[in-house]
Coordinates of C-alpha atoms in Angstrom, one line a residue:
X1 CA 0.0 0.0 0.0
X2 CA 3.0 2.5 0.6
X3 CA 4.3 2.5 -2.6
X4 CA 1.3 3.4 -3.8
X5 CA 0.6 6.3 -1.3
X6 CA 3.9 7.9 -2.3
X7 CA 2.9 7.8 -6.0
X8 CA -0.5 9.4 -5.2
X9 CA 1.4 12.0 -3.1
X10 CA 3.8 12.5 -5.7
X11 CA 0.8 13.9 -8.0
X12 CA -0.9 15.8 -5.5
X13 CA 2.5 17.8 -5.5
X14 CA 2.5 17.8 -9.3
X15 CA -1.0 19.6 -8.5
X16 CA 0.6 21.9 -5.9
X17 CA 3.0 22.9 -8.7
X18 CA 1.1 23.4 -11.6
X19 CA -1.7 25.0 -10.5
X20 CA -1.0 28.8 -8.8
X21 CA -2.7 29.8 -5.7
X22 CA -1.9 32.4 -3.0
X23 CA 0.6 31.5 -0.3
X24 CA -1.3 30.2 3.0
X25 CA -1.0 32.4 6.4
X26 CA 1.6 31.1 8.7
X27 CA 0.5 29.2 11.9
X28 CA 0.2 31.0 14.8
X29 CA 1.8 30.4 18.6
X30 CA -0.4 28.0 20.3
X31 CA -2.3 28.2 23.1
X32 CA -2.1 26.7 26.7
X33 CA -5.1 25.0 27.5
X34 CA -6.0 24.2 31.1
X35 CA -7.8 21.1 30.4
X36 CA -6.6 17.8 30.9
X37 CA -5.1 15.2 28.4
X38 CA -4.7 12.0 28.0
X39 CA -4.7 11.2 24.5
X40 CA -5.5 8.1 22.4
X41 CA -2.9 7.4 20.0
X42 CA -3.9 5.2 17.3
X43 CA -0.8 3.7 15.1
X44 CA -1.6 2.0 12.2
X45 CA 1.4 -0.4 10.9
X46 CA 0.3 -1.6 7.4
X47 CA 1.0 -5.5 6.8
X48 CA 1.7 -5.9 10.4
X49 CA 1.6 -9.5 11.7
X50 CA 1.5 -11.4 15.2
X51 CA 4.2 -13.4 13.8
X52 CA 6.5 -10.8 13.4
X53 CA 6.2 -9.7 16.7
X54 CA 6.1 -13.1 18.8
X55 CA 9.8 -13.7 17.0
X56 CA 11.0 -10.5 17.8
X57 CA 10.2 -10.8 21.3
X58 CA 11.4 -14.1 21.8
X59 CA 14.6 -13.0 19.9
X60 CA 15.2 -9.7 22.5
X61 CA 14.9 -7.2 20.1
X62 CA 11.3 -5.6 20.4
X63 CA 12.0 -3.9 24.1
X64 CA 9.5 -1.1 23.2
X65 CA 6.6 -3.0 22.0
X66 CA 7.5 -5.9 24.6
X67 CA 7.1 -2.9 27.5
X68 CA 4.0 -2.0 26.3
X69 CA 2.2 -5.4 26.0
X70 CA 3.2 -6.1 29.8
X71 CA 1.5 -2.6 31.1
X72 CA -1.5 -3.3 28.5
X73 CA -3.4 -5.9 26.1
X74 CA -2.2 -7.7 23.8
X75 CA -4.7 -9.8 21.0
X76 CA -2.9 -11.7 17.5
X77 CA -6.1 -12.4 16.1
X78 CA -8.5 -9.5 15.3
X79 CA -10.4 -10.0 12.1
X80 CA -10.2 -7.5 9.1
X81 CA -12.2 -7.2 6.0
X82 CA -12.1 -8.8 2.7
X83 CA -10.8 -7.8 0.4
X84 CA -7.4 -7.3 2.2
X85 CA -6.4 -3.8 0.7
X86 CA -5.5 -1.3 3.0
X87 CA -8.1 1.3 1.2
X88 CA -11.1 -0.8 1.9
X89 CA -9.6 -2.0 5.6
X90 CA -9.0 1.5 6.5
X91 CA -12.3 2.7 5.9
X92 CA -14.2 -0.1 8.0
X93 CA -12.4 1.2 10.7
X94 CA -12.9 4.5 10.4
X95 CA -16.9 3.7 9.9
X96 CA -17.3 0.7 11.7
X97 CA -18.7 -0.9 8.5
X98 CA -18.2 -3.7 6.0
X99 CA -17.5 -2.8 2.7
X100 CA -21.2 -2.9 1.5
X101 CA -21.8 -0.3 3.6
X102 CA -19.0 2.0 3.6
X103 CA -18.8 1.6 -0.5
X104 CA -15.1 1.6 -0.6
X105 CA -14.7 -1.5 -2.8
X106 CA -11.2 -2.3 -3.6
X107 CA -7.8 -1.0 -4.8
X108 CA -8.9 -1.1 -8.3
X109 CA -13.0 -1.4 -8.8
X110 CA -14.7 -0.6 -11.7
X111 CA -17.2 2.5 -11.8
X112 CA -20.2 2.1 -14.1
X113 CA -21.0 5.8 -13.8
X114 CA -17.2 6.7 -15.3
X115 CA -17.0 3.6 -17.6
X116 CA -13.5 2.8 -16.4
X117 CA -11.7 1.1 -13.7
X118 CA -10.6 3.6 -10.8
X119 CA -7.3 2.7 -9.3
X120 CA -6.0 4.9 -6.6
X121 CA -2.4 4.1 -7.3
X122 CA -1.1 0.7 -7.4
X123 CA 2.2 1.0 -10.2
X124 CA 3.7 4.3 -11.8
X125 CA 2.6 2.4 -15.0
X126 CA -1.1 2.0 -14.8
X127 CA -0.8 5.9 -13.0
X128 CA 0.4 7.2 -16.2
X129 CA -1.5 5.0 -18.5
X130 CA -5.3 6.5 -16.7
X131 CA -3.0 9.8 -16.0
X132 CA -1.8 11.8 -13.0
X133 CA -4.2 14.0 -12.9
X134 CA -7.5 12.2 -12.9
X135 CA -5.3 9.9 -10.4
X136 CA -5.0 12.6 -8.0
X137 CA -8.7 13.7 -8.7
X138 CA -9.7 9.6 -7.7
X139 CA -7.6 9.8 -4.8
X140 CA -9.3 12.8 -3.5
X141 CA -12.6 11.1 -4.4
X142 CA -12.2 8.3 -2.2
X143 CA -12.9 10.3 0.7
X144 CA -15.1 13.0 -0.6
X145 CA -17.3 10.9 -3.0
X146 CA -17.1 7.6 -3.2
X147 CA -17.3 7.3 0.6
X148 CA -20.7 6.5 1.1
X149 CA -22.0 10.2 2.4
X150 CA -24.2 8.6 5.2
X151 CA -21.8 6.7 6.7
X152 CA -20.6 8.5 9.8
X153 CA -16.8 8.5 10.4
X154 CA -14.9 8.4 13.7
X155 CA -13.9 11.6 12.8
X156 CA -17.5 13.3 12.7
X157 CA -18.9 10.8 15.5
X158 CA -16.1 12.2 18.3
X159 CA -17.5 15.9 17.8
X160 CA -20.5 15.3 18.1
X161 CA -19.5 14.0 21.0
X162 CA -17.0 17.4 21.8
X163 CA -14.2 16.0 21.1
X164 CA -11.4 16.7 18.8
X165 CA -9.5 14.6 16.6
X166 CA -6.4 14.6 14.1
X167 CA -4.8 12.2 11.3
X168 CA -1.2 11.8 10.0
X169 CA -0.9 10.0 6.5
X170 CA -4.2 8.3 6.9
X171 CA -5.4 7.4 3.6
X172 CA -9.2 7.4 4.7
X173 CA -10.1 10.3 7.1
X174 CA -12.8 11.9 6.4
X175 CA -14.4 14.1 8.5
X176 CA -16.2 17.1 9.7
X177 CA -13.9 20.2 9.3
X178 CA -13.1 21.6 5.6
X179 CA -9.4 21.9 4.3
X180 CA -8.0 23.6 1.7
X181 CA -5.2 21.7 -0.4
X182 CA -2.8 24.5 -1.4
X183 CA -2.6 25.6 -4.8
X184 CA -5.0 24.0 -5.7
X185 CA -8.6 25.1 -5.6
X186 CA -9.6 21.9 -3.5
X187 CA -10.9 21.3 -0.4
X188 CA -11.4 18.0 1.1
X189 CA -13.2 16.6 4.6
X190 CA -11.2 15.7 7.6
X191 CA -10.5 16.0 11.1
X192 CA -9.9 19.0 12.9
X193 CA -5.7 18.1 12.7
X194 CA -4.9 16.5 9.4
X195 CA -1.9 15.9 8.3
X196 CA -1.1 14.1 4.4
X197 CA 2.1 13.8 3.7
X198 CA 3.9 17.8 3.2
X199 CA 0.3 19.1 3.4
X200 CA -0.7 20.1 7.2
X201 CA -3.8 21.7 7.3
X202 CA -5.3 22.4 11.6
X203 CA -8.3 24.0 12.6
X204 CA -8.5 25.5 16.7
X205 CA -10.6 25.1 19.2
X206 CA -11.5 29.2 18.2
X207 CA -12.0 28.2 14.4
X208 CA -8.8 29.7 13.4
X209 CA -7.4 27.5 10.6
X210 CA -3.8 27.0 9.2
X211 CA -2.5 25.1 6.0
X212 CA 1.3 24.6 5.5
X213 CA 3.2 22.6 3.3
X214 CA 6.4 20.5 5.2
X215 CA 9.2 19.0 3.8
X216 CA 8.4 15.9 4.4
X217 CA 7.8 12.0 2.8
X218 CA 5.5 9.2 3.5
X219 CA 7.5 7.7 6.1
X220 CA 7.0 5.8 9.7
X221 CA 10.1 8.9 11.0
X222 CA 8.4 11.1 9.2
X223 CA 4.7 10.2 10.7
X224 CA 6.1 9.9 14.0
X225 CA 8.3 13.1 14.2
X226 CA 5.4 15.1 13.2
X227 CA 3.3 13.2 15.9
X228 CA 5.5 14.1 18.4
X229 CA 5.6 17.9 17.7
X230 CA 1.6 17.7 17.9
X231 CA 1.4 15.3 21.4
X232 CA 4.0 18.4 22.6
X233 CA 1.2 20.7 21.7
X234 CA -0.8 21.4 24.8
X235 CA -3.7 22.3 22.3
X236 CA -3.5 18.5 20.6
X237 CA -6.8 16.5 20.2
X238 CA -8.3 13.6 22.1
X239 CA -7.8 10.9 19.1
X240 CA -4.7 11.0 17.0
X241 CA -4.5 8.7 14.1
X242 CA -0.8 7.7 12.3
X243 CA -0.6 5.5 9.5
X244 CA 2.8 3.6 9.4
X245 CA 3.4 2.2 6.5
X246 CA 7.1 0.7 6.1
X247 CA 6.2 -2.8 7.3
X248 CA 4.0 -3.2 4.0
X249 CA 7.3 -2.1 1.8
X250 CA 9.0 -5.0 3.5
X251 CA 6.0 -7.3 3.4
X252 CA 6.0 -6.7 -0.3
X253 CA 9.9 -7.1 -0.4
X254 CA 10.5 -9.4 2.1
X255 CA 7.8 -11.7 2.7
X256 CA 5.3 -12.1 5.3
X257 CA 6.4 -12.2 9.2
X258 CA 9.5 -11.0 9.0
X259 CA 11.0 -9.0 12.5
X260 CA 13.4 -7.0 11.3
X261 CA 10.8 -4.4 9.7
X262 CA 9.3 -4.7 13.4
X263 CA 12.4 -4.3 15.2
X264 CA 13.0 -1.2 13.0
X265 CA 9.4 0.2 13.9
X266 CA 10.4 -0.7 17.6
X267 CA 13.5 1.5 17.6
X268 CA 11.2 4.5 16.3
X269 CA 8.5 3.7 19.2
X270 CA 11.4 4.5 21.3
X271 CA 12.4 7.7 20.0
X272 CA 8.3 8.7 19.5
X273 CA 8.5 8.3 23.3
X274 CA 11.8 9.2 24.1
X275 CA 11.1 12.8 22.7
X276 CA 7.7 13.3 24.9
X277 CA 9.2 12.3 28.3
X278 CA 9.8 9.3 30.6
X279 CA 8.1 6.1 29.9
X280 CA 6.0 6.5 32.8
X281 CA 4.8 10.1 32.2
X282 CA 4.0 9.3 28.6
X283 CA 2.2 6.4 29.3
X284 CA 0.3 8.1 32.1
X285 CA -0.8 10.8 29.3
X286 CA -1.5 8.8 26.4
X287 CA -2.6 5.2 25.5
X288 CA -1.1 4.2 22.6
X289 CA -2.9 1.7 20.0
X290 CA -0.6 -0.3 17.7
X291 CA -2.5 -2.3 15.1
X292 CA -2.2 -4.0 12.0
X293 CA -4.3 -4.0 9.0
X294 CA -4.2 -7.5 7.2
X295 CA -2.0 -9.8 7.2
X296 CA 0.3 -11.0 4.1
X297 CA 0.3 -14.4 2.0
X298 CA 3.6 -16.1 0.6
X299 CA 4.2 -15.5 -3.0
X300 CA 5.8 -18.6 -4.9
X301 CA 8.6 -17.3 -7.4
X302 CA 7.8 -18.4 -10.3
X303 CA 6.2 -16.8 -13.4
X304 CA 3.5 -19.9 -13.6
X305 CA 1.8 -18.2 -10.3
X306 CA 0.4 -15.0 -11.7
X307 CA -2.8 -15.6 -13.7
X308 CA -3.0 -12.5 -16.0
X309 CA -5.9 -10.5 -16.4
X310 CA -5.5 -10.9 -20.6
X311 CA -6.1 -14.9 -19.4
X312 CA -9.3 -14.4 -17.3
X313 CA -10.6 -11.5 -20.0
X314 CA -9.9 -14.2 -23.4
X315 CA -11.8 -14.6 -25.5
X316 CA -13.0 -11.2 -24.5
X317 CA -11.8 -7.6 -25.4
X318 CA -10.6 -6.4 -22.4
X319 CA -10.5 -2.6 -21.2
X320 CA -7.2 -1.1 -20.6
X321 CA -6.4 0.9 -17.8
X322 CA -7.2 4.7 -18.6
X323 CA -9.7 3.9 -21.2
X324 CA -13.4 4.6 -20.9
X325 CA -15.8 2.0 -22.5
X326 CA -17.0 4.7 -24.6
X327 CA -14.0 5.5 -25.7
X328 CA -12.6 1.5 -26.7
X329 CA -15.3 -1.3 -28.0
X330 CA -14.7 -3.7 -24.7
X331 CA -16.5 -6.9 -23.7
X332 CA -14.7 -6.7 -20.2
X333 CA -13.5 -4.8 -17.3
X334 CA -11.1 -6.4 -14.7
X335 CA -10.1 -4.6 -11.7
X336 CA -7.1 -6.6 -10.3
X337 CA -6.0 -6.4 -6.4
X338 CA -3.4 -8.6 -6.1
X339 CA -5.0 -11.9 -4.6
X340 CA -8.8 -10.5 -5.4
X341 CA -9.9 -9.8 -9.4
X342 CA -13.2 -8.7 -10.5
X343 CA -14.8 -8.8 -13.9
X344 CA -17.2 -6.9 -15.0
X345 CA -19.7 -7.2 -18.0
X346 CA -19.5 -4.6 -20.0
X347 CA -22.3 -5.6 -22.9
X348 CA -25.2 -8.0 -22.8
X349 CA -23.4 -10.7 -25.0
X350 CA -21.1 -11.6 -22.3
X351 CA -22.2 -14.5 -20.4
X352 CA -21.8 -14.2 -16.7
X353 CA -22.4 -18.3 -16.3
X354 CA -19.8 -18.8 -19.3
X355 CA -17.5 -16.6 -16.9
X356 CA -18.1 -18.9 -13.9
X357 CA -18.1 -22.2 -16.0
X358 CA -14.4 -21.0 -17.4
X359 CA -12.9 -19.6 -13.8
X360 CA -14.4 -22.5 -12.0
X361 CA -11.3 -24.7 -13.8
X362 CA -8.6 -22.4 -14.0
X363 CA -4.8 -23.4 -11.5
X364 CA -4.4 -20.7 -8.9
X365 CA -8.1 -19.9 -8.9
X366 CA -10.0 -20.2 -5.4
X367 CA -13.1 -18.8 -4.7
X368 CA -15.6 -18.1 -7.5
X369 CA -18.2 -15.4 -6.1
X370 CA -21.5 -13.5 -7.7
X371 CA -24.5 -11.8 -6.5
X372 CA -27.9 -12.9 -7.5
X373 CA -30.8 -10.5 -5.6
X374 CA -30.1 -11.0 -2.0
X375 CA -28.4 -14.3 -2.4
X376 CA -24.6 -15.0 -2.7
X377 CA -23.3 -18.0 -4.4
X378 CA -20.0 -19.4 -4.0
X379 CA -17.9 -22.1 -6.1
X380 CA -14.4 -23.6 -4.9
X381 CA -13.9 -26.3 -8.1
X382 CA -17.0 -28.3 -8.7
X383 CA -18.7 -27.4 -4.9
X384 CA -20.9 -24.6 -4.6
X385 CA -22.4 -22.7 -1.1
X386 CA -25.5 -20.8 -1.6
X387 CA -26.4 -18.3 1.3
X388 CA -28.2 -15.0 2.2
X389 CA -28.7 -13.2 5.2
X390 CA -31.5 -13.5 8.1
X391 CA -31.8 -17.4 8.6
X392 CA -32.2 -20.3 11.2
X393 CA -28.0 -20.4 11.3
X394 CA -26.3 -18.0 13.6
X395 CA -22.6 -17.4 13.8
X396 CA -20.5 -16.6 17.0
X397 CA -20.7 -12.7 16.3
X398 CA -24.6 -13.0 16.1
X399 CA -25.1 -13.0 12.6
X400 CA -28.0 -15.1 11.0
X401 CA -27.7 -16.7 8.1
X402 CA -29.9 -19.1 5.7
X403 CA -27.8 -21.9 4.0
X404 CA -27.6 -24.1 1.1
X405 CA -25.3 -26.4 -0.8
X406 CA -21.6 -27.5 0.5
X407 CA -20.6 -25.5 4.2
X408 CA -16.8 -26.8 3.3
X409 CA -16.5 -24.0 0.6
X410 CA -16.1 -21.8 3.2
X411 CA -14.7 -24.3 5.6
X412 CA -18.0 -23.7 8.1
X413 CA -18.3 -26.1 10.4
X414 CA -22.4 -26.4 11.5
X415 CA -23.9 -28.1 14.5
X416 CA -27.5 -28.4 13.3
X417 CA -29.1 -29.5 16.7
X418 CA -28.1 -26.0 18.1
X419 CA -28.3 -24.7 14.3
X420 CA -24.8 -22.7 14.8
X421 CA -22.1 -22.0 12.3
X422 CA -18.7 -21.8 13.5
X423 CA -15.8 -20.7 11.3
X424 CA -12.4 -22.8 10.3
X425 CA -10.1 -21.1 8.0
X426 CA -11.6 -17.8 6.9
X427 CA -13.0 -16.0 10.1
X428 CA -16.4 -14.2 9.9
X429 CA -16.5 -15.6 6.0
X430 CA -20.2 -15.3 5.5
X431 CA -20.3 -11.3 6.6
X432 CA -16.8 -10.7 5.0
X433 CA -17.9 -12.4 1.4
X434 CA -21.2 -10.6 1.7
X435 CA -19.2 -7.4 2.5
X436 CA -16.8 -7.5 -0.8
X437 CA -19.6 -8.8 -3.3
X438 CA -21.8 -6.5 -1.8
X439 CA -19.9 -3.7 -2.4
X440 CA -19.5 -3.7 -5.9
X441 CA -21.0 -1.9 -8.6
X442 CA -23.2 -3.9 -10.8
X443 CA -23.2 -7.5 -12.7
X444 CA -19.6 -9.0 -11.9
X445 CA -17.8 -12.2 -11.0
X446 CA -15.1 -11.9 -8.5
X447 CA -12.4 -14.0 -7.7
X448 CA -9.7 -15.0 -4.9
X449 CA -6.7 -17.0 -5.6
X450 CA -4.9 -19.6 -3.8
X451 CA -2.2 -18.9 -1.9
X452 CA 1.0 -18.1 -4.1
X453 CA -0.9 -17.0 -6.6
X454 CA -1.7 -13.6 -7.8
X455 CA -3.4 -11.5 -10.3
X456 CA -1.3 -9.4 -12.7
X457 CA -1.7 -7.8 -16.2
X458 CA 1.7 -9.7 -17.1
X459 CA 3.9 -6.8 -16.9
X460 CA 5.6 -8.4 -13.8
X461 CA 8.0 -11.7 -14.2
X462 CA 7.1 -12.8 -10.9
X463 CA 4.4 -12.7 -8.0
X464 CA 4.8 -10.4 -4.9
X465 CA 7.4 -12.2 -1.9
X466 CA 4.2 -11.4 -0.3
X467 CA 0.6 -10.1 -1.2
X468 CA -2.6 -9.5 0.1
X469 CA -6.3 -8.9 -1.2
X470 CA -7.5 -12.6 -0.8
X471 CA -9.5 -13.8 2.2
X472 CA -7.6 -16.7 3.8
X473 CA -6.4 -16.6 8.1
X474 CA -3.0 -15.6 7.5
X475 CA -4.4 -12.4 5.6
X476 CA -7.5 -11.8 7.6
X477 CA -5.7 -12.2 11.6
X478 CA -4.0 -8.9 13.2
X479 CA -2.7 -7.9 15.9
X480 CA -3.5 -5.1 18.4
X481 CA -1.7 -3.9 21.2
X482 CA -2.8 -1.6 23.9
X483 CA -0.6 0.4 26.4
X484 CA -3.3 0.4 28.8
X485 CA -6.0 -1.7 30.4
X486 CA -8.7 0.6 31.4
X487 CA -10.5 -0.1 28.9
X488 CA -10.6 -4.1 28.1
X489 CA -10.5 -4.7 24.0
X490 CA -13.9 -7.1 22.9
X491 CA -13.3 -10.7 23.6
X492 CA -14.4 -11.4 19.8
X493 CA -12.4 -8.3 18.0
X494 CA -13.1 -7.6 14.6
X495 CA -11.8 -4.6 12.8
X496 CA -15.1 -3.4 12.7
X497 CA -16.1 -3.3 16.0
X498 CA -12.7 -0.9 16.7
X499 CA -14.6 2.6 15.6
X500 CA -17.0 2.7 18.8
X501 CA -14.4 0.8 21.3
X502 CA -12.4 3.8 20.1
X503 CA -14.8 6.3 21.3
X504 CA -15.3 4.8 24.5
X505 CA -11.9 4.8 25.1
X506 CA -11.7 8.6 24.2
X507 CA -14.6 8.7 26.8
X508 CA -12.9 7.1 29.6
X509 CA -9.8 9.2 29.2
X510 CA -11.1 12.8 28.7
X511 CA -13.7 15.3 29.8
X512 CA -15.4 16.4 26.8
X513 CA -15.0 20.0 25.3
X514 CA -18.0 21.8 24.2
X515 CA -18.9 21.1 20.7
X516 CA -18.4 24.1 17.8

């Protein structure tokens, strides 16, 4: 996800430079508030895994994060959202919603209304083939339109509530104060504190507002050095929210559970404390929140691994990246998100059960999964589970569901005296499969792949060391670690559910402030 971020950042300075504006007001002196603070500090560490940090730890070199788990909480296996893209994760846990709900469907996800397939940045390549510019507008979108509009944020929920709140290289942060982006003519929705890379933008207590441009990069030091100069703010919100997002570079690079990127994020805990006080007065001031956002898969190097989209599309005209339909006579669009594909129809001639028949026997392909009315049906080979919501099956979180064909698909295990569903291999797979079909935008068949295997246009020679964007446990499990216990996380944690534990834990920590 990083790499990606840095491209999209990239253009939104290419925006900064080519279009003139005036140059904004500096920021003035703070000032010294009397109340009380104990903030929340939310860190997000992108691609972080349990596994990483149990090796660490039993190796000695993760003193910081070892510290913390002993004063706090510590769970490996909170449950995320499929698909496992950090622009779809992040979003469910700024709303508290699955991806049907918060409309955020992928990566890459093809928009009927624009005829093309929005990407948000994956490669420099497929930027420059849909161009910088509309890139930059999509990005900007994310949060300001294809959010869904009625789905409240952390960010709006805590001032209603009268508290403040602030984000630092969050790719999803939507929220209730307007911000100008310099140079621009833009304005976009976030916190009261919002920080996106060398854009800082802060609105006061008093409404005043100030938007400055920093020299820095997309970064963990560079998240966590400007996160220290705001916790030394006396003036600082209640919630502060950092994305972190060097341990997906190394995830990519690397592999998956690898502690050296962790011991490197350790040593910059350190300093992030070291540079606000002693460990006990910072921890007696803030509660920090370390979490991860999915999990990462193996990739097997070899180029018989990546099943190319011009594969799935065949014998199919597929639409390239950048092109509108009414611009190119396409039978297909495929949105591609490393372990996750979607195809879309794009004329009535194309036969969604020819689609299914065809995917159903094609190596590296796993699940096989379309929408008809309120029912989901899902193939793995030659089996097929049919199930909808509201039924005589309930799951451990509560959910009801209504059943038919082969459980094993999605390794459910049933006990049909008691008529409950418990999950094996993929953790809340009912409401997460509902959740990524659901979120779509008309007629489509997606796809997961098996694990090594990846989706790919063919311009790479080999899969990722490690991807994402599938649906299996070693994607789906994070951890979480708490500096604190007064607060206890939910005994069944799901990504999800972290938006309005957040909030209470804001609640126990602070008195409110009068809402604006």
């Amino acid at each position: 996800m990083s790499k990606r971020v840095l491209l999209l950042l990239a253009m939104l300075m290419i925006f900064v430079i080519v279009v003139p504006s005036v140059i904004p007001k500096p920021a003035p002196s703070p000032e010294l508030s009397s109340r009380p603070k104990r903030t929340v500090v939310v860190l997000l560490a992108d691609s972080l895994t349990a596994h990483a940090i149990d090796e660490g730890i039993r190796l000695g070199r993760l003193p910081t994060l070892s510290r913390l788990i002993r004063h706090g909480q510590y769970k490996k296996d909170m449950v995320s959202v499929f698909p496992t893209m950090s622009v779809v994760i992040d979003q469910s846990l700024m709303t508290g919603t699955y991806p049907d709900q918060h409309r955020i469907p992928a990566l890459q996800w093809y928009d009927p209304q624009e005829g093309r397939v929005i990407n948000y940045g994956d490669t420099f390549a497929h930027v420059r083939q849909q161009g910088f510019l509309r890139t930059a507008r999509w990005f900007l979108d994310y949060n300001r339109r294809h959010l869904n509009p009625r789905t409240q944020t952390i960010h709006e929920a805590l001032l209603r509530k009268g508290y403040l709140s602030g984000s630092i290289n969050m790719t999803a942060y939507r929220g209730p104060f307007l911000h100008p982006i310099p140079f621009t003519g833009q304005t976009t929705r976030g916190p009261a504190w919002f920080a996106l890379g060398p854009y800082v933008s802060r609105t006061r207590p008093d409404g005043d507002e100030t938007t400055t441009l920093s020299p820095t990069l997309y970064r963990n030091k560079d998240g966590l050095r400007l996160l220290s100069r705001w916790l030394r703010d006396p003036n600082h919100p209640d919630l502060m929210m950092v994305y972190l997002p060097d341990t997906d570079k190394a995830a990519h690079r690397l592999g998956p559970n690898r502690w050296t990127p962790v011991a490197k994020l350790d040593r910059e805990l350190q300093k992030l404390i070291a540079s606000l006080g002693s460990w006990d007065s910072v921890l007696r001031q803030h509660v920090f929140v370390l979490m991860g956002d999915s999990g990462v898969v193996a990739g097997k190097q070899d180029a018989k691994y990546l099943i190319t989209l011009n594969k799935l599309a065949s014998p199919y005209r597929l639409l390239p990246y950048g092109v509108s339909k009414r611009e190119r006579n396409a039978d297909v669009a495929i949105a591609s998100n490393e372990r996750m594909a979607v195809v879309h129809p794009l004329r009535a001639g194309v036969s969604l059960d020819r689609l299914i028949e065809k995917y159903r026997g094609i190596p590296g392909i796993d699940w096989v999964i379309i929408q008809k009315g309120r029912d989901i049906l899902v193939w793995q080979g030659s089996r097929q589970l049919r199930f909808r919501s509201a039924g005589q099956w309930r799951d451990p979180y509560g959910q009801t569901w209504h059943l038919e064909g082969d459980p094993h698909v999605l390794d459910l295990q049933l006990d049909p005296q008691r008529h409950l569903v418990q999950f094996g291999r993929y953790p809340d797979a009912l409401r997460l499969v509902k959740g990524g079909i659901g979120a779509q935008r008309g007629p489509c068949v997606m796809l997961t792949s098996l694990p090594g295997y990846e989706f790919e246009w063919g311009t790479s020679s080999l899969p990722n060391r490690g991807s994402h964007g599938g649906a299996s446990r070693q994607e789906l499990l994070v951890p979480i670690v708490v500096s604190d216990n007064s607060l206890p996380l939910p005994r069944m944690l799901r990504v999800v559910d972290l938006k309005q534990w957040l909030i209470r834990l804001v609640e126990v920590q602070h008195h409110p402030v009068s809402p604006r």
